[in-house]
Amino acid sequence: MLFIRRIRFHGRGGQGAKVASRVLGTTAFYEGYYAQDFPLYGAERRGAPITAFTRISNEPILERGIISEPDIVIVIDETLLNDPIAMPLSGVKEGDVVFINTTHQPDKAKARYKICANVITLDLTKIGIDMLGAPVLSALAGGAAARILGLSADSLKKAVEKEISEIITDRALIENNIDAALFCFNAISPIEINLSPHVLSGEETTAVQKESPVISVPFEPALISSPAINAKANTPLRKTGNWRLFKPVWDHEKCTKCMMCVVSCPDGCISVNPAGLPNTSYDNCKGCLICVEVCPSEAIEAVREVHAG
Amino acid sequence: MVKLKDLIQKEPIMEGGHRMCLGCGAPIIVNLILRASDAPVVLANATGCLEVASTIFPYTAWRSPWIHSAFENAAATASGIETMYRALRKRGKINKKINFVAFGGDGGTYDIGFQSLSGALERGHRFLYVCYDNGAYMNTGVQRSSATPFGASTTTSPAGVVIQGKLQKRKDLTKIVVAHNIPYVAQASPHNWLDLAKKAEKAFSVDGPSFLNVVSPCPPGWKSEAKDTIGLSKIAVDTCFWPLYEVENGKYTINYKPKEKLPIEAWLKPQGRFRHLFKPENAELLKQIQQDIDKEWESLQKLSGL
Ligand SMILES: Cc1ncc(C[n+]2csc(CCOP(=O)(O)OP(=O)(O)O)c2C)c(N)n1
Ligand code: SF4
Ligand SMILES: [Mg+2]
């Protein structure tokens, strides 16, 4: 009987969603399954939401393209649950599994984000910082996903070894990644997963796969394929301030009002207050620190950003 | 006359929250130029980082009407808009001044959009074309363009054992545009806001096509630090890699002469894309690059009657 699982990972650029999807795919491959994994970056750059996908099956996988109806969703960055563009819960149905990297207990998270599916939680960020010294969560999220899918610890170990050593050469760090992946694998107590009927009916899926190996993409009308945006400069609503590692802080006593910072800001977010002094909007300042460099009076200091919670 | 006070009173036409990289030079250039406009603007944008990262549906960073149609036709799009404006004006349906600006990256300008640019310049539309030159196809992951400097490592001219970065010299697009005999052509840099704003002001005042070629640091493509964007563009000018000059109705003027021309290493060193040039076996290449810069600088001085 055909077995196929569709897993979607949501993270921000740099957190490891793409590698997590690879770790999971490779784990399944070592376990004897067919596997497929790929990321989707969109037009965004650093810090932006990214999605990655894994398909696992006991038969060759003919399906292509992004997964809009996942069986399992892995949310590596909790803030994405409120992001209107990332929409990690889209296509999630009752009986599916949503894993969230959070400090909340599953029932709390389920209620808070109004999730109809089964919810599993684990504080990956803390584990990452404790075991790897940084919140790079690829091996960890891959480990959690492997457990949810019922794959073995042995295959996971081999997969992390393979995938992580393609990115880093530091042996100790590779070992730490394997340990962290296994830690996450074991930290999740297997729950009974009741996947929705459309995934379970093997025959049906097989029939769909066999009948039309080519998925046809419907033609989109021009309004959809090249849409118009009838708003005036609404990007400030997207808080690029969460890209920041350092923030510029002004010492207005030292400022000579030369305005070099205002004209040199790539994000157009430094404005002048009624007293003629520059201020930035931390909602959109990405922390490039060009202003700190161009200020001739050393009136701007770079201060380490500490994100709350 | 441009005053910094007036410039910064205006809201930026390209707002924050866009997804250009940390420290990208392009939005600095865009906002300086548009703040110097004496009239409302209508914008056309070629495909590239500026277009892609400023308009991620359903968001837009632009405060002014803005059109993207394709990679190769920003100048044609701007000509179309300007022609419609003239038609409406003739019929008395519009009477205020509007400025038309097309933005393109170096790929969209030196290469694929060159034909439509050349056509629009020759037809004499009243519009400003701005090329933000970051020296490669950055949006698609750093492929060489005809603006990529000699020796720069890109994904399609990778420095390794076989080649030492790009084997060809850059195309001198600014001078090619000059050859179209349009009223105003200039080269500028974002570090010198006054020079850039003055040039934009001049460009907006002519009755015909104008062109600005502006050097635009790209931290991921140049392998440089985000915070160094303004500093690097200053070094580009102080080494004469990117001289600031303008050509008004055929007359060349150098707008800034470095008191002491810096050696080209000062420009190459902070950029990872030139790292390989500092291997001892590449000393000859460095010399060659310096010689080329010296020759071009000399020829530019001659053109401006110095
Ligand atoms: C006809 C066509 N070919 C290729 C592409 C893919 N493409 C999109 S942006 C881009 C690079 C743009 O380079 P450049 O004009 O230098 O702007 P930058 O991204 O560097 O700002 C390419 C090749 C396209 N959109 N259209
Ligand atoms: S890749 Fe370069 S040009 Fe493109 S947005 Fe990033 S810094 Fe700017
Ligand atoms: Mg470019």
XYZ file of C-alpha atoms and ligand atoms in Angstrom:
650
model
C 0.000 0.000 0.000
C 1.236 3.426 -0.862
C 2.534 5.505 1.972
C 3.190 9.195 1.310
C 3.802 12.039 3.734
C 4.105 15.711 2.917
C 6.039 17.860 5.371
C 6.395 21.641 5.254
C 9.014 23.587 7.227
C 8.702 27.293 8.064
C 11.606 29.371 9.298
C 13.482 32.576 8.687
C 16.528 32.823 6.455
C 19.516 31.568 8.463
C 17.592 29.442 10.986
C 18.045 26.222 9.085
C 14.634 25.329 7.617
C 16.158 24.295 4.303
C 18.761 21.994 5.843
C 16.138 20.619 8.232
C 14.067 19.507 5.247
C 17.183 17.843 3.815
C 18.025 16.125 7.081
C 14.516 14.699 7.169
C 14.599 13.634 3.507
C 17.978 11.959 3.936
C 16.864 10.211 7.146
C 13.897 8.762 5.297
C 16.132 7.785 2.387
C 18.470 5.841 4.709
C 15.376 4.162 6.070
C 14.546 2.872 2.604
C 11.986 5.433 1.496
C 11.916 7.576 -1.601
C 12.392 11.207 -0.608
C 12.230 14.669 -2.108
C 13.247 17.954 -0.488
C 13.540 21.532 -1.685
C 13.351 25.102 -0.381
C 11.355 28.106 -1.569
C 12.946 31.479 -0.999
C 10.717 33.824 -2.937
C 11.934 37.350 -3.556
C 12.973 37.958 -0.014
C 16.432 38.316 1.379
C 18.061 37.756 4.765
C 15.808 37.454 7.823
C 12.762 36.851 5.693
C 10.393 33.888 6.022
C 11.400 30.840 4.026
C 9.631 27.571 3.429
C 11.085 24.141 2.691
C 9.389 20.918 1.756
C 9.960 17.188 2.129
C 7.965 14.379 0.569
C 8.483 10.820 1.690
C 6.996 7.724 0.108
C 7.489 3.996 -0.301
C 7.006 4.438 -4.057
C 8.693 6.792 -6.518
C 7.278 10.264 -5.944
C 5.689 11.767 -9.011
C 4.251 14.804 -7.296
C 6.101 18.058 -7.869
C 5.817 21.619 -6.660
C 5.107 23.227 -3.342
C 3.025 21.456 -0.733
C -0.197 23.336 -0.099
C -1.872 20.558 1.903
C 0.800 19.279 4.284
C 0.369 16.379 6.680
C 2.992 17.749 9.015
C 4.091 21.351 9.503
C 7.289 22.223 11.334
C 7.327 25.817 12.584
C 10.897 26.757 13.434
C 10.127 30.411 14.167
C 7.058 30.977 16.307
C 6.658 34.615 15.203
C 5.759 33.325 11.741
C 2.440 32.046 13.102
C 1.274 35.668 13.085
C 2.831 36.512 9.733
C 0.203 37.179 7.063
C 2.592 36.254 4.260
C 4.269 33.138 5.683
C 0.955 31.621 6.840
C 2.466 28.382 8.189
C -0.952 26.994 9.089
C -2.417 27.267 5.620
C -3.775 23.969 4.370
C -3.563 22.375 7.818
C -6.490 20.087 8.602
C -7.769 18.250 11.630
C -5.673 15.166 12.214
C -2.490 16.751 10.808
C 0.488 17.513 13.026
C 1.898 20.956 13.721
C 5.224 21.090 15.501
C 6.172 24.464 17.010
C 9.478 25.631 18.388
C 8.177 27.424 21.460
C 8.345 27.613 25.236
C 4.586 26.950 25.429
C 3.004 23.604 26.245
C 1.129 21.992 23.325
C -2.386 22.735 24.628
C -1.449 26.341 25.335
C 0.001 26.787 21.837
C -2.956 25.034 20.262
C -5.379 27.432 21.918
C -3.237 30.514 21.439
C -2.819 30.026 17.680
C -6.222 28.400 17.188
C -4.801 25.266 15.590
C -7.224 22.518 14.607
C -4.490 19.889 14.199
C -2.431 17.959 16.776
C 0.207 20.200 18.290
C 3.655 19.168 19.496
C 6.037 21.692 21.037
C 9.679 21.832 22.049
C 11.958 24.779 22.844
C 14.451 24.198 20.017
C 15.988 27.639 20.419
C 17.073 26.927 23.984
C 18.416 23.494 23.011
C 20.291 25.105 20.102
C 21.872 27.745 22.287
C 22.731 25.233 25.034
C 24.145 22.513 22.799
C 25.484 24.407 19.766
C 26.017 27.861 21.167
C 23.700 29.369 18.554
C 20.097 29.095 17.426
C 20.931 27.297 14.186
C 18.200 24.726 14.256
C 18.502 22.578 11.138
C 19.614 19.318 12.788
C 17.270 19.901 15.720
C 14.152 20.495 13.639
C 15.132 17.573 11.407
C 15.419 15.363 14.501
C 12.007 16.376 15.795
C 10.432 15.788 12.384
C 12.086 12.364 12.048
C 10.559 11.292 15.372
C 7.109 12.545 14.401
C 7.339 10.463 11.229
C 8.427 7.393 13.143
C 11.859 7.117 11.519
C 14.785 5.590 13.398
C 17.449 7.296 15.482
C 20.161 5.469 13.533
C 19.081 6.839 10.185
C 18.764 10.299 11.716
C 22.307 10.126 13.038
C 23.677 9.189 9.623
C 21.626 11.868 7.901
C 22.755 14.670 10.231
C 26.368 13.567 9.802
C 26.017 13.715 6.020
C 24.053 16.935 5.675
C 25.803 18.991 8.338
C 29.296 18.036 7.205
C 28.420 19.418 3.790
C 28.100 22.845 5.388
C 30.633 22.872 8.205
C 34.004 21.236 8.665
C 34.456 21.686 12.416
C 34.281 18.078 13.658
C 33.225 18.974 17.208
C 30.364 21.096 15.907
C 29.187 18.264 13.660
C 29.156 15.927 16.682
C 27.227 18.528 18.680
C 24.668 18.726 15.895
C 24.211 14.957 15.955
C 23.787 15.022 19.730
C 21.319 17.890 19.529
C 19.305 16.156 16.805
C 19.088 12.979 18.896
C 18.210 15.013 21.966
C 15.241 16.534 20.131
C 14.334 13.142 18.669
C 14.129 11.681 22.186
C 12.515 14.705 23.764
C 9.345 14.175 21.799
C 7.167 11.446 23.150
C 5.588 9.766 20.181
C 1.937 10.727 20.024
C -0.702 8.870 18.175
C -0.970 10.594 14.868
C -4.330 10.532 13.275
C -3.689 11.767 9.805
C -6.670 12.928 7.842
C -8.329 10.376 5.538
C -7.112 11.894 2.291
C -3.539 10.979 3.182
C -4.313 7.554 4.445
C -6.210 6.204 1.495
C -3.296 4.755 -0.317
C -5.193 3.478 -3.311
C -6.697 6.823 -4.033
C -3.360 8.605 -3.987
C -1.793 5.898 -6.117
C -4.547 6.284 -8.650
C -4.034 10.029 -8.817
C -0.287 9.564 -9.165
C -0.531 6.903 -11.847
C -3.227 8.540 -13.875
C -1.686 11.939 -14.252
C 2.012 11.986 -13.587
C 2.109 15.539 -14.927
C 0.369 18.123 -12.810
C -1.064 20.852 -14.963
C -0.862 24.377 -13.619
C -3.951 26.372 -14.549
C -3.568 29.544 -16.573
C -3.764 32.640 -14.414
C -5.524 35.787 -15.560
C -3.272 38.857 -15.846
C -4.698 40.456 -12.721
C -3.367 37.538 -10.728
C -0.157 36.793 -12.600
C 0.920 40.467 -12.801
C -1.127 42.212 -10.166
C -1.378 45.918 -9.451
C -0.837 47.240 -5.962
C -3.100 50.197 -5.377
C -1.581 51.226 -2.082
C 0.888 53.962 -1.339
C 4.140 52.812 0.260
C 2.752 50.177 2.609
C 6.009 48.253 3.148
C 6.603 50.039 6.481
C 3.957 47.643 7.786
C 6.480 44.844 7.261
C 8.714 45.115 10.280
C 12.194 44.709 8.850
C 13.399 45.854 12.276
C 13.541 42.179 13.253
C 16.582 41.744 10.954
C 18.660 43.825 13.341
C 21.570 42.506 15.372
C 22.803 45.951 16.395
C 20.803 49.101 16.650
C 21.979 52.663 16.068
C 21.403 54.915 19.074
C 21.796 58.683 18.800
C 23.477 60.931 21.334
C 21.715 64.153 20.407
C 24.151 66.190 22.515
C 26.919 65.324 20.064
C 24.795 65.739 16.916
C 25.683 68.780 14.814
C 22.609 68.308 12.577
C 24.760 67.636 9.499
C 22.099 65.156 8.287
C 24.617 62.752 6.743
C 22.776 59.866 8.423
C 19.439 60.921 6.951
C 20.673 60.977 3.352
C 22.713 57.796 3.715
C 20.024 55.467 5.111
C 19.079 52.710 2.623
C 15.834 52.104 4.437
C 14.578 55.679 4.410
C 13.791 55.394 8.078
C 15.782 58.243 9.586
C 13.665 61.354 9.904
C 14.175 64.707 11.572
C 12.199 65.642 14.678
C 10.777 69.134 15.291
C 14.003 70.092 17.061
C 15.916 69.277 13.871
C 17.483 66.142 15.287
C 17.598 62.773 13.511
C 15.722 59.729 14.776
C 15.225 56.344 13.222
C 12.174 54.138 13.062
C 13.197 50.912 14.771
C 10.239 49.206 13.114
C 12.055 49.257 9.802
C 15.746 49.929 10.579
C 17.612 46.755 9.534
C 20.742 47.674 11.465
C 23.159 48.122 8.554
C 25.014 50.710 10.671
C 25.888 52.927 7.702
C 24.703 55.874 9.838
C 27.197 54.988 12.565
C 29.984 55.001 9.962
C 29.045 58.242 8.195
C 28.399 60.376 11.286
C 31.377 62.759 11.476
C 30.654 63.597 15.129
C 30.498 60.033 16.446
C 27.032 60.811 17.740
C 25.643 57.386 16.840
C 26.520 54.232 18.682
C 25.873 50.613 17.693
C 24.173 48.827 20.573
C 23.692 45.061 20.715
C 20.054 44.184 20.121
C 18.413 41.985 22.733
C 15.178 40.494 21.494
C 12.614 40.007 24.223
C 11.347 36.522 25.052
C 20.104 75.305 -5.751
C 19.814 72.061 -3.735
C 19.753 72.456 0.001
C 20.128 69.516 2.335
C 17.491 71.028 4.621
C 14.894 71.002 1.838
C 15.819 67.545 0.634
C 15.331 65.867 3.972
C 12.053 67.668 4.621
C 10.557 65.550 1.853
C 9.366 62.084 2.669
C 11.395 59.367 0.956
C 9.652 58.226 -2.238
C 10.980 54.739 -1.557
C 9.845 53.878 1.959
C 11.386 51.518 4.509
C 10.215 47.970 5.055
C 11.425 46.968 1.588
C 13.509 43.828 1.416
C 16.719 45.098 -0.202
C 19.734 43.666 1.654
C 21.299 45.187 4.696
C 23.426 48.118 3.523
C 22.389 48.026 -0.150
C 23.447 51.152 -2.027
C 20.540 51.275 -4.463
C 17.789 52.718 -2.222
C 20.135 55.474 -0.992
C 20.664 56.524 -4.606
C 16.978 56.298 -5.475
C 15.816 58.456 -2.581
C 18.484 61.111 -3.074
C 17.616 61.493 -6.734
C 13.864 61.521 -6.216
C 14.058 63.962 -3.319
C 15.802 66.362 -5.715
C 12.874 66.318 -8.138
C 11.070 69.624 -8.632
C 7.829 67.885 -9.584
C 5.879 64.702 -8.835
C 7.441 61.613 -10.385
C 6.230 58.585 -12.307
C 8.646 55.674 -12.233
C 9.517 52.728 -14.429
C 11.712 49.951 -13.071
C 13.585 47.203 -14.888
C 13.611 43.746 -13.308
C 16.369 43.436 -10.736
C 16.905 43.737 -6.993
C 15.357 47.187 -6.780
C 12.189 46.072 -8.493
C 11.875 42.648 -6.880
C 12.629 43.660 -3.306
C 10.552 46.854 -3.331
C 7.279 45.330 -4.497
C 6.545 42.024 -2.847
C 2.824 41.587 -3.382
C 0.641 42.935 -1.803
C 3.165 45.492 -0.574
C 4.932 48.337 -2.307
C 7.664 50.604 -1.019
C 6.791 53.341 -3.506
C 4.959 56.540 -2.724
C 4.679 57.418 -6.421
C 3.136 55.618 -9.391
C 5.561 52.904 -10.405
C 5.510 50.402 -13.258
C 7.451 47.245 -13.801
C 6.967 45.403 -17.035
C 10.098 43.453 -17.898
C 13.853 43.248 -17.560
C 14.756 44.713 -20.936
C 12.376 47.617 -21.392
C 12.431 50.147 -18.549
C 13.407 52.900 -20.990
C 10.668 51.882 -23.420
C 8.149 51.852 -20.568
C 9.225 55.347 -19.509
C 9.022 56.577 -23.124
C 5.489 55.266 -23.357
C 4.440 57.032 -20.174
C 6.056 60.276 -21.299
C 4.370 60.062 -24.695
C 0.993 59.607 -23.049
C 1.731 62.601 -20.822
C 2.504 64.741 -23.877
C -0.694 63.612 -25.567
C -2.767 64.433 -22.491
C -1.055 67.764 -22.173
C -1.806 68.640 -25.785
C -5.462 67.926 -25.142
C -5.420 70.109 -22.077
C -6.137 67.226 -19.727
C -3.023 67.764 -17.672
C -0.927 70.842 -17.219
C 1.414 70.386 -14.292
C 4.982 69.247 -14.707
C 5.676 65.579 -14.019
C 9.120 64.014 -14.067
C 9.628 60.544 -15.501
C 12.370 58.321 -14.165
C 13.441 54.859 -15.221
C 15.631 52.760 -12.937
C 17.667 49.819 -14.100
C 20.528 47.785 -12.694
C 23.703 47.349 -14.718
C 22.384 44.102 -16.236
C 19.145 45.823 -17.169
C 21.021 48.805 -18.607
C 24.452 47.866 -19.986
C 23.226 44.532 -21.334
C 19.651 43.446 -21.888
C 17.958 46.864 -21.685
C 20.571 48.632 -23.790
C 18.635 48.562 -27.035
C 15.497 50.052 -25.511
C 17.604 52.646 -23.699
C 19.406 53.636 -26.879
C 16.100 53.916 -28.735
C 14.483 56.060 -26.066
C 17.502 58.386 -25.937
C 17.508 58.759 -29.702
C 13.782 59.536 -29.807
C 14.411 62.343 -27.360
C 11.840 61.627 -24.651
C 11.974 63.931 -21.641
C 12.939 61.425 -18.979
C 15.768 60.564 -16.641
C 17.315 57.114 -16.828
C 19.209 56.045 -13.712
C 21.498 53.042 -13.787
C 22.429 51.837 -10.289
C 25.587 49.996 -11.196
C 26.453 47.263 -8.715
C 28.594 45.489 -11.261
C 26.749 42.197 -11.736
C 23.376 40.499 -11.972
C 22.840 40.535 -8.218
C 19.189 39.569 -7.930
C 19.854 36.194 -9.494
C 22.970 35.514 -7.439
C 25.940 37.494 -8.818
C 26.508 36.688 -12.486
C 28.958 38.817 -14.489
C 27.603 41.637 -16.656
C 29.377 43.939 -19.075
C 29.682 46.338 -16.124
C 31.575 43.852 -13.955
C 35.127 45.138 -13.442
C 38.105 43.247 -14.799
C 39.305 40.654 -12.296
C 36.107 40.514 -10.234
C 35.050 37.047 -9.154
C 31.401 36.297 -9.885
C 29.550 32.996 -10.163
C 30.033 33.076 -13.945
C 33.603 34.386 -13.790
C 34.780 32.576 -10.665
C 38.360 33.062 -9.552
C 40.078 29.709 -9.180
C 42.977 27.862 -10.745
C 41.947 28.486 -14.348
C 40.944 32.155 -14.349
C 41.483 35.038 -11.966
C 38.008 36.515 -12.094
C 36.479 38.313 -15.054
C 38.793 38.336 -18.058
C 37.274 41.319 -19.856
C 37.239 45.013 -19.070
C 34.060 46.891 -18.293
C 32.054 48.547 -21.005
C 32.181 52.359 -20.675
C 28.445 52.892 -20.799
C 28.506 56.510 -19.646
C 30.525 57.460 -22.737
C 28.325 55.348 -24.981
C 25.341 57.307 -23.700
C 27.248 60.544 -24.331
C 27.555 59.427 -27.948
C 23.757 59.713 -28.218
C 24.189 63.495 -28.004
C 21.559 63.939 -25.325
C 21.427 67.095 -23.183
C 22.691 65.678 -19.893
C 24.811 62.693 -18.860
C 26.633 62.232 -15.568
C 28.412 59.776 -13.327
C 27.768 60.031 -9.600
C 28.175 58.270 -6.268
C 25.922 57.987 -3.204
C 28.643 59.177 -0.797
C 28.570 62.683 -2.292
C 24.940 63.623 -1.713
C 25.386 67.212 -2.863
C 26.959 66.240 -6.175
C 24.350 63.541 -6.785
C 21.398 65.770 -5.870
C 22.738 68.620 -8.031
C 23.066 66.239 -10.947
C 19.535 64.975 -10.452
C 18.303 68.558 -10.332
C 20.073 69.345 -13.606
C 18.748 66.169 -15.183
C 15.181 67.100 -14.237
C 15.609 70.583 -15.685
C 16.558 69.620 -19.247
C 13.993 69.252 -21.998
C 14.997 65.835 -23.274
C 16.642 62.653 -22.122
C 19.126 62.603 -19.284
C 21.177 59.765 -17.866
C 22.832 59.141 -14.509
C 25.206 56.275 -13.929
C 25.650 55.778 -10.190
C 28.008 53.341 -8.487
C 25.992 51.181 -6.101
C 27.751 49.009 -3.511
C 26.242 45.559 -2.971
C 27.486 43.833 0.210
C 26.659 40.240 -0.821
C 27.892 40.663 -4.398
C 31.005 42.611 -3.556
C 31.633 40.578 -0.404
C 31.905 43.795 1.564
C 30.555 44.961 4.909
C 27.066 46.482 5.007
C 28.265 49.418 7.070
C 30.999 50.248 4.532
C 28.656 51.050 1.643
C 29.118 54.811 1.769
C 32.831 54.554 2.584
C 33.404 52.200 -0.349
C 31.682 54.466 -2.827
C 33.930 57.295 -1.671
C 36.996 55.128 -2.247
C 35.667 54.262 -5.730
C 35.831 57.965 -6.503
C 39.108 58.706 -4.706
C 40.903 55.955 -6.633
C 39.362 57.237 -9.908
C 37.747 53.863 -10.459
C 34.497 55.857 -10.647
C 35.240 59.495 -11.500
C 32.497 62.043 -10.862
C 31.886 63.937 -14.078
C 29.097 65.324 -16.204
C 28.570 66.028 -19.875
C 26.214 68.911 -20.650
C 25.351 69.161 -24.335
C 28.624 67.466 -25.183
C 30.788 69.459 -22.777
C 32.724 67.381 -20.253
C 33.306 68.628 -16.690
C 35.065 66.701 -13.946
C 33.138 67.512 -10.761
C 35.639 66.247 -8.265
C 39.379 65.800 -8.480
C 40.847 63.791 -5.625
C 43.585 65.799 -3.957
C 45.573 62.651 -3.794
C 44.521 59.835 -6.092
C 44.487 56.675 -3.984
C 46.141 53.505 -5.309
C 43.606 51.076 -6.750
C 44.369 48.554 -3.977
C 42.421 50.801 -1.605
C 39.323 50.050 -3.670
C 39.997 46.359 -4.293
C 41.140 45.299 -0.813
C 37.878 45.683 1.153
C 35.959 43.613 -1.394
C 36.028 39.831 -1.263
C 35.313 39.625 -5.000
C 38.896 40.858 -5.621
C 40.597 38.861 -2.851
C 42.448 36.546 -5.265
C 44.146 39.528 -6.928
C 46.311 39.926 -3.835
C 48.029 36.571 -4.246
C 51.698 37.153 -5.073
C 51.338 35.486 -8.490
C 48.689 38.035 -9.482
C 50.855 41.101 -8.899
C 50.962 41.696 -12.649
C 47.160 41.867 -12.831
C 47.063 44.497 -10.108
C 49.593 46.549 -12.040
C 47.545 46.206 -15.175
C 44.383 47.356 -13.413
C 46.196 50.428 -12.082
C 47.540 51.231 -15.548
C 44.080 51.018 -17.077
C 42.630 53.319 -14.433
C 45.446 55.833 -14.962
C 44.904 55.806 -18.705
C 41.156 56.336 -18.436
C 41.563 59.112 -15.885
C 44.038 60.865 -18.153
C 41.740 60.573 -21.124
C 38.819 61.928 -19.094
C 40.914 64.908 -18.031
C 41.761 65.585 -21.673
C 38.098 65.408 -22.637
C 37.294 68.000 -20.018
C 40.017 70.275 -21.341
C 42.458 69.837 -18.487
C 14.351 38.355 -19.941
C 14.774 37.988 -18.571
N 15.912 37.287 -18.391
C 16.322 36.960 -17.161
C 15.598 37.338 -16.066
C 16.050 36.930 -14.690
N 16.591 38.073 -13.938
C 15.838 38.750 -13.066
S 16.668 39.968 -12.271
C 18.092 39.560 -13.082
C 19.369 40.265 -12.768
C 19.286 41.744 -12.775
O 20.577 42.281 -12.769
P 20.802 43.844 -12.768
O 20.034 44.479 -13.860
O 22.251 44.122 -12.730
O 20.115 44.310 -11.399
P 20.531 43.863 -9.908
O 19.750 42.637 -9.600
O 21.997 43.649 -9.884
O 20.101 44.989 -9.050
C 17.893 38.491 -13.964
C 18.916 37.870 -14.788
C 14.406 38.071 -16.274
N 13.652 38.482 -15.261
N 14.021 38.383 -17.539
S 21.907 41.646 -3.740
Fe 23.058 43.573 -3.754
S 21.956 44.983 -5.093
Fe 20.576 43.280 -4.540
S 19.404 44.040 -2.761
Fe 21.194 42.883 -2.004
S 22.777 44.481 -1.718
Fe 21.198 45.357 -3.034
Mg 23.423 44.651 -11.098
